Coordinates of C-alpha atoms in Angstrom, one line a residue:
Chain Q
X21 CA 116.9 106.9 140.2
X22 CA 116.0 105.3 136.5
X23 CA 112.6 107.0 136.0
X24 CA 109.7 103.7 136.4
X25 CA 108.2 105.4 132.9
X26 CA 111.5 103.6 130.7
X27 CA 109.5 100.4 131.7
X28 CA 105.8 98.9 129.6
X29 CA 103.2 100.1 133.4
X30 CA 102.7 96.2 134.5
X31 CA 106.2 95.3 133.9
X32 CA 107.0 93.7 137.5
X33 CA 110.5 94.5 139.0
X34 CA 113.0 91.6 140.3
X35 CA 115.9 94.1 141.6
X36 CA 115.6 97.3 142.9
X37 CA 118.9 98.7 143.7
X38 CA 118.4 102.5 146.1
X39 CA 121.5 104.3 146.0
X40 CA 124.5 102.0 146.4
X41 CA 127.6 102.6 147.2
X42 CA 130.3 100.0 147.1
X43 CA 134.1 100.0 148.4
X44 CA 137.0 98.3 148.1
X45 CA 139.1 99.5 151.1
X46 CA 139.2 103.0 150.6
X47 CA 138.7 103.2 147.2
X48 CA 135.1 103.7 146.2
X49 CA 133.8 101.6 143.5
X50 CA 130.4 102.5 143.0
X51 CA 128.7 105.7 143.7
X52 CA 124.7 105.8 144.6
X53 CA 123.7 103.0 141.7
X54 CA 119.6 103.3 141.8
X55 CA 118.8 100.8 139.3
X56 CA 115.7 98.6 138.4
X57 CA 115.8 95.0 136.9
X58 CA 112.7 93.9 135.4
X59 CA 111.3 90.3 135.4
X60 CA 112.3 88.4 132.5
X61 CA 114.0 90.6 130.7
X62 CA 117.8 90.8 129.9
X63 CA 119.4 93.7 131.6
X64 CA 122.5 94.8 130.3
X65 CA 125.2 96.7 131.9
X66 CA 127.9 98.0 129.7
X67 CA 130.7 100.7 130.1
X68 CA 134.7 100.8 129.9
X69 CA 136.7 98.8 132.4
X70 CA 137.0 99.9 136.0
X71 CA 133.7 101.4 135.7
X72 CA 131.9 99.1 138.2
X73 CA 129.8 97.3 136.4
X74 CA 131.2 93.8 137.3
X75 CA 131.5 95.3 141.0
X76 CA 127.9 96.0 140.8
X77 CA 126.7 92.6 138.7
X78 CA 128.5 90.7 142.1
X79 CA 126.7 93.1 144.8
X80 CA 123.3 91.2 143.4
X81 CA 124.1 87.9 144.9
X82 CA 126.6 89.3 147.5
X83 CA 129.9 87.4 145.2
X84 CA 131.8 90.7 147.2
X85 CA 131.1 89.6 150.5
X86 CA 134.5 87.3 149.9
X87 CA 136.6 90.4 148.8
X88 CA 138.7 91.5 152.6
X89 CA 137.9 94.9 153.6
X90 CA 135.0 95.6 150.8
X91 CA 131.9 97.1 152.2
X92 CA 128.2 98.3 150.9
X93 CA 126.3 100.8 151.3
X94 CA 122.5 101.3 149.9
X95 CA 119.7 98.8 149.1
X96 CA 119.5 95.8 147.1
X97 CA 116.1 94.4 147.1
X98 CA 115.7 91.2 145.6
X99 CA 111.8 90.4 145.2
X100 CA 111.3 92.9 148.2
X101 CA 113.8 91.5 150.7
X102 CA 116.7 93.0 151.4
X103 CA 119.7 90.7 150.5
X104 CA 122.2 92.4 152.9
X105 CA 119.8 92.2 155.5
X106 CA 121.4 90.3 158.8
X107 CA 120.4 87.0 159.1
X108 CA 120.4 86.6 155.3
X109 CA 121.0 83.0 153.6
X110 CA 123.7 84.0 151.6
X111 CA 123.6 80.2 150.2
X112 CA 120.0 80.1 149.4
X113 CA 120.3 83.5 147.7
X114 CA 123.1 82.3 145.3
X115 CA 120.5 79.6 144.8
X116 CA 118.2 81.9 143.7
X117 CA 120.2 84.4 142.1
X118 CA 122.8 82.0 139.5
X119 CA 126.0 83.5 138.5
X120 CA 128.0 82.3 134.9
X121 CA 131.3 83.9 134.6
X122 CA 133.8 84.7 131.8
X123 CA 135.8 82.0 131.8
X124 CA 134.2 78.9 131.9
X125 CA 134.9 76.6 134.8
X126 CA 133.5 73.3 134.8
X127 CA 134.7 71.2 138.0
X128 CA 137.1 68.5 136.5
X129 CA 133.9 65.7 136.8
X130 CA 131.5 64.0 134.6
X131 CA 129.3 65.9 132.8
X132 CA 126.6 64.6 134.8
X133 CA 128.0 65.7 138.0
X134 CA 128.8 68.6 137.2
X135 CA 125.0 69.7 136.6
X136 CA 124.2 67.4 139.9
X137 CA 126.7 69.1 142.1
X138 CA 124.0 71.7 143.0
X139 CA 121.3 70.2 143.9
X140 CA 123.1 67.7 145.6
X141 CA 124.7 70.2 148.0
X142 CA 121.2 71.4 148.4
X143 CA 120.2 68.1 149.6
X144 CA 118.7 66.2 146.9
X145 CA 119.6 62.2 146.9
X146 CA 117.0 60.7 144.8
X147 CA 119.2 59.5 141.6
X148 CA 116.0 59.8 139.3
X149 CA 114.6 63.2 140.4
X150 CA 118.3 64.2 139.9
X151 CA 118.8 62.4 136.2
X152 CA 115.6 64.7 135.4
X153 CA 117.2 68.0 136.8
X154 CA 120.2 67.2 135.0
X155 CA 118.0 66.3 131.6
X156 CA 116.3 69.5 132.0
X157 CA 118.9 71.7 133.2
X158 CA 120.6 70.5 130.0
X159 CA 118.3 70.9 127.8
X160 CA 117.1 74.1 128.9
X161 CA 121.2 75.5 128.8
X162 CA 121.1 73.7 125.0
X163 CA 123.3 71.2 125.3
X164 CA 121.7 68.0 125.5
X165 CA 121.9 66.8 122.5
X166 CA 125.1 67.3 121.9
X167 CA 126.0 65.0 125.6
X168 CA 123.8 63.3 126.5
X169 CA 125.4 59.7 125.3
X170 CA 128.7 60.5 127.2
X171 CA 127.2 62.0 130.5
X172 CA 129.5 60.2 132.3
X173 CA 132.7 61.8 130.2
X174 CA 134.7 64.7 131.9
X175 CA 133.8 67.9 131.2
X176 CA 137.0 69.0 130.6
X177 CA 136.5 67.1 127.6
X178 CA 134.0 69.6 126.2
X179 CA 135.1 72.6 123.9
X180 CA 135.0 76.0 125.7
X181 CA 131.3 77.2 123.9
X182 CA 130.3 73.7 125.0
X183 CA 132.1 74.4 128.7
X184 CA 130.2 77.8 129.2
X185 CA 126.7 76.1 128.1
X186 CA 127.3 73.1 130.7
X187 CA 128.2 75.8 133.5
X188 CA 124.5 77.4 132.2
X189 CA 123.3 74.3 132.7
X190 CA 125.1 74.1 136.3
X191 CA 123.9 77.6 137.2
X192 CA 120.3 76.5 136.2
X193 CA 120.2 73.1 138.1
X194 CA 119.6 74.6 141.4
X195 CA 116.4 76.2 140.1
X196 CA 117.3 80.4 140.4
X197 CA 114.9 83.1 139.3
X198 CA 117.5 85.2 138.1
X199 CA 121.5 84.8 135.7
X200 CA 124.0 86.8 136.6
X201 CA 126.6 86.7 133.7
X202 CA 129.7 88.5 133.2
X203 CA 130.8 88.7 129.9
X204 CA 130.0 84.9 129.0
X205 CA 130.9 84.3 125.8
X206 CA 134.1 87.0 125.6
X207 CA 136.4 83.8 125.4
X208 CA 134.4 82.4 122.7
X209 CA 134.4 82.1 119.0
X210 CA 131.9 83.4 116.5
X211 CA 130.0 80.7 116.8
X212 CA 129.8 79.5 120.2
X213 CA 129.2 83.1 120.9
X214 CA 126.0 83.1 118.7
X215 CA 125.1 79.9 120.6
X216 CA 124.9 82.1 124.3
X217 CA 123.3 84.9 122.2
X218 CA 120.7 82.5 121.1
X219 CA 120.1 80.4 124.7
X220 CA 120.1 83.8 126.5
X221 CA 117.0 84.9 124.2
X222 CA 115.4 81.5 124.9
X223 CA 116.3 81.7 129.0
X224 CA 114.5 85.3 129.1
X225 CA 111.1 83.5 128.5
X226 CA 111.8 82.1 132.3
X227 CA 114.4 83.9 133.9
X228 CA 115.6 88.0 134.8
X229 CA 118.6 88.0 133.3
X230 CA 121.1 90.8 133.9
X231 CA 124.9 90.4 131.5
X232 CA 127.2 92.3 131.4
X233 CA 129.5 92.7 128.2
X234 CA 132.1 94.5 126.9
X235 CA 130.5 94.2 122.9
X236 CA 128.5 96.4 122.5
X237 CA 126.8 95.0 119.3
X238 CA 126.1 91.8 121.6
X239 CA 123.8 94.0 124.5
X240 CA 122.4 95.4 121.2
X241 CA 121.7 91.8 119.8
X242 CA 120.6 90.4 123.6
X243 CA 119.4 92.9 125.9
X244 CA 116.0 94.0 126.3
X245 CA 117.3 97.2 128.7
X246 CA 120.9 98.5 128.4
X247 CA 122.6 100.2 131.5
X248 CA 125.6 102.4 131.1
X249 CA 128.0 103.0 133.6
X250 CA 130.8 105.0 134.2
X251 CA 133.7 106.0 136.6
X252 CA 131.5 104.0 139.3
X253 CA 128.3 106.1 138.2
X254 CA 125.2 104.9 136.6
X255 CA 124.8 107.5 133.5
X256 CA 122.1 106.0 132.1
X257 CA 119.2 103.2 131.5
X258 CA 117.0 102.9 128.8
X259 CA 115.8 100.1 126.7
X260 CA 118.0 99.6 124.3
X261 CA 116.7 100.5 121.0
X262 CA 116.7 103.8 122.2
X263 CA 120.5 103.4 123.9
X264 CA 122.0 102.4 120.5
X265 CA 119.7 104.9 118.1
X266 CA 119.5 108.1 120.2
X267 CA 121.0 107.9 123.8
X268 CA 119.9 110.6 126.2
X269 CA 122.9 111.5 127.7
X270 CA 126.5 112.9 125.7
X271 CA 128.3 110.4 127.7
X272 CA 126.5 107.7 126.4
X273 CA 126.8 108.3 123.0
X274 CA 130.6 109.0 123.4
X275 CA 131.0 106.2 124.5
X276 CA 128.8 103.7 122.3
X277 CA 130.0 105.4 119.1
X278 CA 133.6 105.2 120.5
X279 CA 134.5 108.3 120.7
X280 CA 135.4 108.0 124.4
X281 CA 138.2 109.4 125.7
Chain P
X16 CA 138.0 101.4 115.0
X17 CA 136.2 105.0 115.4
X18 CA 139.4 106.5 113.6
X19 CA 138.6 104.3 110.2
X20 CA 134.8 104.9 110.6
X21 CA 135.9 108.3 110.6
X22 CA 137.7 108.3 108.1
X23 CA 135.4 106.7 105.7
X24 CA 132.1 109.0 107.0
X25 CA 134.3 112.0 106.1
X26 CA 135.3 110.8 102.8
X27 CA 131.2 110.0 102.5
X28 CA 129.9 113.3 103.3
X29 CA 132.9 114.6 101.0
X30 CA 130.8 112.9 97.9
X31 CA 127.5 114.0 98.9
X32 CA 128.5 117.5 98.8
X33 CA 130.0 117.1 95.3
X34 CA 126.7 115.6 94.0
X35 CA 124.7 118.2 95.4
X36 CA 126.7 120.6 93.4
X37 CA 126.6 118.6 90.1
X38 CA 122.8 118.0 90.6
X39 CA 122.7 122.0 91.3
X40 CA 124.5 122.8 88.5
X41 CA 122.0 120.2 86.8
X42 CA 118.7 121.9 87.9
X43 CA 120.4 125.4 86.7
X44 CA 121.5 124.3 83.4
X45 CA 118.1 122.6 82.5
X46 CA 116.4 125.8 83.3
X47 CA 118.7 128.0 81.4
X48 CA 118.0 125.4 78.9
X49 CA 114.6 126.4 78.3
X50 CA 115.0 130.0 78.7
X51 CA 117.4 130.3 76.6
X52 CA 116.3 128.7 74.2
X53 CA 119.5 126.3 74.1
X54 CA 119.3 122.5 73.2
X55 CA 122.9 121.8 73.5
X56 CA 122.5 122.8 77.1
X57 CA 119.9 120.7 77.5
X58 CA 120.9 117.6 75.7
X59 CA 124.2 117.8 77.9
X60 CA 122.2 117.8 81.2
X61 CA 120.1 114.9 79.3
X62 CA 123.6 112.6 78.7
X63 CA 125.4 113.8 82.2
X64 CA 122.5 111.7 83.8
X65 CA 124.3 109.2 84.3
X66 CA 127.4 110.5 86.1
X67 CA 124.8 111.3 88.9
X68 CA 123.1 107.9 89.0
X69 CA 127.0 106.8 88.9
X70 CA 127.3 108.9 92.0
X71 CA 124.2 107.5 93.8
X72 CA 125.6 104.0 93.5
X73 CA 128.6 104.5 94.5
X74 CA 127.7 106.8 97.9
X75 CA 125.2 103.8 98.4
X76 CA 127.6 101.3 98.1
X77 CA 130.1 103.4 100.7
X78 CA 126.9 103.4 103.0
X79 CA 126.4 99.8 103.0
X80 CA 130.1 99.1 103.7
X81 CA 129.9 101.3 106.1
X82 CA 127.0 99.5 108.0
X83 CA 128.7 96.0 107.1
X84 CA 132.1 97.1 108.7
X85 CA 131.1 99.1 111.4
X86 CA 127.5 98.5 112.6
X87 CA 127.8 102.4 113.2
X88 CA 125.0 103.4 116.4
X89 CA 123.6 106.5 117.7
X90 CA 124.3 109.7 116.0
X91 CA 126.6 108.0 113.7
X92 CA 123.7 105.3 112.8
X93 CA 121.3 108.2 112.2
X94 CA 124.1 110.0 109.8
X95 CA 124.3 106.7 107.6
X96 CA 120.3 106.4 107.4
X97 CA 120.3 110.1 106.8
X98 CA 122.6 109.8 103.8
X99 CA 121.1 107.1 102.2
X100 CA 117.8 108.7 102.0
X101 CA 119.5 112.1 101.3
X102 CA 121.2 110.2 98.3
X103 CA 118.4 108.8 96.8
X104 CA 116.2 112.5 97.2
X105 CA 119.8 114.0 95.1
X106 CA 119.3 111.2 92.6
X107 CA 115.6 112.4 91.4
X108 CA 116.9 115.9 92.1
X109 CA 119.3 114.9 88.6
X110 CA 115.9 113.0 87.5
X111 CA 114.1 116.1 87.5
X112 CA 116.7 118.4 85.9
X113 CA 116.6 115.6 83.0
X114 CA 113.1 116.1 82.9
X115 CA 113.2 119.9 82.6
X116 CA 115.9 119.5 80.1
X117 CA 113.7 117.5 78.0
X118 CA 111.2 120.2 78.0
X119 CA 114.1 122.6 76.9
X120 CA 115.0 120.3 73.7
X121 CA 111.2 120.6 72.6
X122 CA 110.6 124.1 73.4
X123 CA 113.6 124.9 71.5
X124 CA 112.2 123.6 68.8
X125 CA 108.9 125.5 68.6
X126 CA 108.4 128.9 66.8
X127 CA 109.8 131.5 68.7
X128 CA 107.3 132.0 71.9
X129 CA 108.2 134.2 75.0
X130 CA 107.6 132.2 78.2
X131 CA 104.9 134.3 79.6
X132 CA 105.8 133.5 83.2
X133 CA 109.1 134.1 85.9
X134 CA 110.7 130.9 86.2
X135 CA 113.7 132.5 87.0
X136 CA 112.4 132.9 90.7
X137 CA 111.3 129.4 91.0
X138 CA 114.7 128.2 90.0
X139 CA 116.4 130.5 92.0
X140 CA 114.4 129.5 95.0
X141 CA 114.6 125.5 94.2
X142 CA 118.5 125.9 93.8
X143 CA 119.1 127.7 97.0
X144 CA 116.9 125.0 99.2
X145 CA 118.9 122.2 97.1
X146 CA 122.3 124.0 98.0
X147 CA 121.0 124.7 101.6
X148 CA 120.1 121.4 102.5
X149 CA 122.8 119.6 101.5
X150 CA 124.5 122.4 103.9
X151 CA 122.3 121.3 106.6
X152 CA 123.3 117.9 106.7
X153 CA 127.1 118.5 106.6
X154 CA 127.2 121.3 109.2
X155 CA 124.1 119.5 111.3
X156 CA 122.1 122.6 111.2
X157 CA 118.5 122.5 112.4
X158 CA 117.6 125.8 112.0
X159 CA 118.6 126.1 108.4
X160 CA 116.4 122.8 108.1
X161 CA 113.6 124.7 109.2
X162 CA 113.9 127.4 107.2
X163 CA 114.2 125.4 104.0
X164 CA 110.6 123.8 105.0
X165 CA 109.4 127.4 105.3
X166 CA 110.9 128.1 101.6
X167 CA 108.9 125.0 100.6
X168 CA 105.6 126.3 101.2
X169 CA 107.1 129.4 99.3
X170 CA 107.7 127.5 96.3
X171 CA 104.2 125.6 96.5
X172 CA 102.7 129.3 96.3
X173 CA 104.8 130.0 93.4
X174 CA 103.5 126.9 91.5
X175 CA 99.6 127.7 92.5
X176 CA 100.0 131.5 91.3
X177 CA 101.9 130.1 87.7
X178 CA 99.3 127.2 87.0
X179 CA 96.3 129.9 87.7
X180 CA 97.9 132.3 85.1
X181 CA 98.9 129.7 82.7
X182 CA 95.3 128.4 82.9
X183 CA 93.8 131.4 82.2
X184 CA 96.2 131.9 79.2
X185 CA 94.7 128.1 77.9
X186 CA 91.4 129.5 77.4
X187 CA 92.6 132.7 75.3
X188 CA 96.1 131.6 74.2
X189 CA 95.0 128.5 72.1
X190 CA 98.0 128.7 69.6
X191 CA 100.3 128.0 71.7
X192 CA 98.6 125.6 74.2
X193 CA 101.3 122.7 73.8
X194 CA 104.0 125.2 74.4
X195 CA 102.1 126.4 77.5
X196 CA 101.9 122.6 79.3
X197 CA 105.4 122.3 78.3
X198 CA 106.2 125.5 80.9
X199 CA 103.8 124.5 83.3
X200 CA 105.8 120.8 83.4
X201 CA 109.5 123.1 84.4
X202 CA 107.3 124.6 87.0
X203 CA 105.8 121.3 88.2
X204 CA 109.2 119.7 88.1
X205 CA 111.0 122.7 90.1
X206 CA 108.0 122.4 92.5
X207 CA 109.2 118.7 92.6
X208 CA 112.9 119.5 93.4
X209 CA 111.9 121.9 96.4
X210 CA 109.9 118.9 97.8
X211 CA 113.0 116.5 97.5
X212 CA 115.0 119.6 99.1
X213 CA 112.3 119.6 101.7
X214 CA 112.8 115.9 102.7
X215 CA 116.2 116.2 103.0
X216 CA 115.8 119.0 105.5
X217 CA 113.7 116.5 107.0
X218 CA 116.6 114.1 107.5
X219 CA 118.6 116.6 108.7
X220 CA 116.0 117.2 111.7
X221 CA 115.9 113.2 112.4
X222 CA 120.1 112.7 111.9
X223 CA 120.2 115.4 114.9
X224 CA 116.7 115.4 117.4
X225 CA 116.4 111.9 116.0
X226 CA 112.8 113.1 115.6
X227 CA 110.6 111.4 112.9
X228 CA 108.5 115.1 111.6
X229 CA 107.2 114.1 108.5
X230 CA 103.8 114.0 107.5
X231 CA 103.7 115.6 111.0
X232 CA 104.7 119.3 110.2
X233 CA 102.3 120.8 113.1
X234 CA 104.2 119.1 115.4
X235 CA 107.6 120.8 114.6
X236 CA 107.0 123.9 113.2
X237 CA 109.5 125.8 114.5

């Protein structure tokens, strides 16, 4: 269990994760992960590949549930209820809990419809109130600016930083509490990186945020907590001036000053 | 990517060991300066000066490239802190061996006058706690680190028990009262050294328990 004391005392926890385990057929994926997210704060999970923290990003808005024969074990509680709960809406949690991905993937439509696709699914007809979510989901992902006199051109039109900030803008239409982003600007240059960097610091001011990365320098740069995981294990969370100046645990610091392996 | 960082920390710590020695040699030679009497000694610690402010740029410069390329974290971060600071204490370690120096050239000059107090203890001491920091860095060694903060307060008693003798001295000893302030400067300025050897001990403690102690020595006396 990360110890409550890592956290300011009225920080309010999103997430609270009691030991889960996670499988992919036989093969066990994650081991008794007791983690806490904090509300608007960026939360991220680093470690080497194959060490679960991808499976684990995708056990917060149940993005496994699609893998055949993967099963979980434990406790996710997302603002107290229990997402693997029967009878959960697994549609109106992914509405609540936003996912970007590596790779950007913008449906091959407009830019406009693109942002509207959500919203739309969830019901909403009314062409002005969804011009405004598509202004402000927009705006609020950075982009705006830079489309907003060719919404009606194809998003495949956009560069890849430009993609990744109109899928932000996608994820954030539907109005969720909390991004789930796995490694979202690896497939970006410098400067499209910095971009992400820069709208994830402004998104924490309304949204839990939880990334993982394989850059190390970028949870530095972004993260308000850093979680490091390994062989399927949770080794250690702290905040993460204390993660990249004096880690608590060998592991850690092997593995952050690559000495790993 | 760790390999070359490797690399270029060893090659580092390499040159802060070999500037601790030449400021070592520095601090001995001043001294034997001016208790022997010798003001080619001391003018050659005067001129070398500036090999060890050559030094201090350079190992700063290797630092800095090392943060640039590298953005080094955790223990490795701490080293690179560690070593500048380290760097800049050696630099007025070679400061203060100038200094003494400069009190050898003028003493030499006077009419003969025995020094009428031990500085061969004090430089002893100040030499070892410069050699044994510097040792403490390289090897990471906490323990020596505490024992050179012991020394310190050594050396401080030292200094108290020279300026009380050479004080009273002032009062009967008036012909040779500028010789006198001259010695109690060496003593001042080997004082000085032990304090720079005292702060580096004091990096050695934050490189490895990342522990801020000083101005805080109650907390982490050992």
């Amino acid at each position: 269990m990360v110890e409550q004391s890592i956290y300011p005392k009225d920080q309010k926890m999103v997430i609270t994760t009691n030991q889960v385990n996670f499988f992919y057929g036989a093969t066990q994926a994650l081991f008794g992960i007791s983690l806490l997210i904090p509300a608007k704060q960026v939360t991220a999970l680093i470690g080497p590949s194959g060490c679960g923290k991808s499976t684990f990003l995708r056990c917060l808005n149940r993005m496994n549930d699609t893998i055949p024969h993967s099963r979980v074990e434990g406790e996710i509680l997302i603002n107290q209820q229990d997402i693997y709960a029967p009878g959960t809406d697994v549609v109106e949690l992914r509405k609540k809990v936003g996912m970007v991905f590596q790779k950007s993937n913008p449906f091959p439509k407009s830019i406009f419809d693109n942002v509207a696709y959500g919203p739309r699914i969830h019901g909403e007809k009314n062409p002005r109130r969804l011009a405004e979510i598509v202004e402000q989901s927009l705006q609020q992902a950075a982009i705006w600016d830079e489309v907003k006199d060719r919404l009606q051109a194809n998003a495949m039109g956009l560069s890849g930083g430009q993609q990744q900030r109109l899928c932000i803008a996608r994820a954030l239409a539907v109005g969720p509490k909390i991004l789930l982003m796995d490694e979202p600007a690896s497939a970006l240059d410098p400067k499209a990186t910095t971009r992400i960097e820069d709208l994830i610091g402004e998104l924490r001011t309304n949204y839990t945020i939880v990334i993982v990365t394989h850059n190390m320098q970028q949870a530095a740069r972004v993260s308000d907590y850093t979680a490091f995981f390994y062989e399927g294990n949770l080794i250690e969370c702290d905040q993460t001036p204390k993660i990249f100046t004096n880690p608590r645990e060998k592991q850690t610091e092997d593995y952050i000053t690559g000495r790993f392996g | 990517m760790a390999k070359h960082m490797q690399h270029d920390i060893d090659k580092l710590k390499a040159k802060i060991i070999a500037m601790g020695e030449a400021v070592e040699d520095r601090v001995y030679q001043a001294t034997l300066s001016v208790i022997n009497r010798d003001p080619a000694k001391a003018n050659a610690v005067i001129k070398g000066d500036r090999e060890i402010d050559d030094m201090e740029v350079e190992i700063e410069e290797d630092c800095l490239k090392i943060l640039a390329l590298y953005q080094p974290v955790a223990i490795d971060l701490r080293f690179i802190v560690a070593a500048l600071k380290i760097n800049s204490d050696l630099e007025r370690i070679g400061d203060l061996a100038v200094n003494i120096a400069e009190r050898g050239v003028f003493l030499a000059g006077q009419a003969q006058f025995a020094i009428p107090f031990d500085l061969s203890a004090m430089v002893s001491l100040a030499e070892k706690m410069v050699t044994e920091s510097i040792d403490a860095f390289i090897n990471h060694d906490v323990r020596l680190a505490h024992h050179i903060r012991a020394a310190d307060d050594t050396m401080d008693a030292m200094n108290r028990e020279m300026y009380t003798q050479l004080k009273g001295m002032l009062t009967t000893d008036t012909d040779h009262v500028n010789n006198l302030l001259h010695v109690l400067s060496v003593g001042r300025h080997l004082e000085r050294i032990a304090d720079h050897a005292t702060n580096i001990a004091e990096d050695v403690i934050y490189l490895v328990d990342a522990q801020i102690i000083r101005h805080t020595p109650e907390l982490y006396d050992e």
